């Protein structure tokens, strides 16, 4: 299903964004 694939991609992107932000400074989005 495409919906599940999109959800997985979005979740993956969010995790990477949080990880990158965590490296620079501890801040919650």
PDB file of C-alpha atoms in Angstrom:
ATOM      1  CA  UNK A   1       0.000   0.000   0.000  1.00  0.00           C
ATOM      2  CA  UNK A   2       1.271   3.441  -0.881  1.00  0.00           C
ATOM      3  CA  UNK A   3      -0.126   5.008   2.285  1.00  0.00           C
ATOM      4  CA  UNK A   4       2.034   2.784   4.493  1.00  0.00           C
ATOM      5  CA  UNK A   5       5.103   3.532   2.364  1.00  0.00           C
ATOM      6  CA  UNK A   6       4.525   7.281   2.653  1.00  0.00           C
ATOM      7  CA  UNK A   7       4.010   7.005   6.420  1.00  0.00           C
ATOM      8  CA  UNK A   8       7.234   5.014   6.735  1.00  0.00           C
ATOM      9  CA  UNK A   9       9.152   7.573   4.661  1.00  0.00           C
ATOM     10  CA  UNK A  10       7.785  10.515   6.662  1.00  0.00           C
ATOM     11  CA  UNK A  11       8.600   8.809   9.962  1.00  0.00           C
ATOM     12  CA  UNK A  12      12.120   8.050   8.735  1.00  0.00           C
ATOM     13  CA  UNK A  13      12.592  11.674   7.647  1.00  0.00           C
ATOM     14  CA  UNK A  14      11.378  12.989  11.015  1.00  0.00           C
ATOM     15  CA  UNK A  15      13.741  10.664  12.895  1.00  0.00           C
ATOM     16  CA  UNK A  16      16.695  11.888  10.815  1.00  0.00           C
ATOM     17  CA  UNK A  17      15.695  15.528  11.355  1.00  0.00           C
ATOM     18  CA  UNK A  18      15.478  15.035  15.118  1.00  0.00           C
ATOM     19  CA  UNK A  19      18.808  13.196  15.135  1.00  0.00           C
ATOM     20  CA  UNK A  20      20.522  15.979  13.190  1.00  0.00           C
ATOM     21  CA  UNK A  21      19.034  18.648  15.445  1.00  0.00           C
ATOM     22  CA  UNK A  22      20.060  16.672  18.528  1.00  0.00           C
ATOM     23  CA  UNK A  23      23.682  16.754  17.374  1.00  0.00           C
ATOM     24  CA  UNK A  24      23.752  20.539  17.191  1.00  0.00           C
ATOM     25  CA  UNK A  25      21.811  21.271  20.367  1.00  0.00           C
ATOM     26  CA  UNK A  26      19.404  19.560  22.721  1.00  0.00           C
ATOM     27  CA  UNK A  27      16.118  21.105  21.671  1.00  0.00           C
ATOM     28  CA  UNK A  28      12.663  19.625  21.195  1.00  0.00           C
ATOM     29  CA  UNK A  29      10.887  20.555  17.996  1.00  0.00           C
TER      30      UNK A  29
END
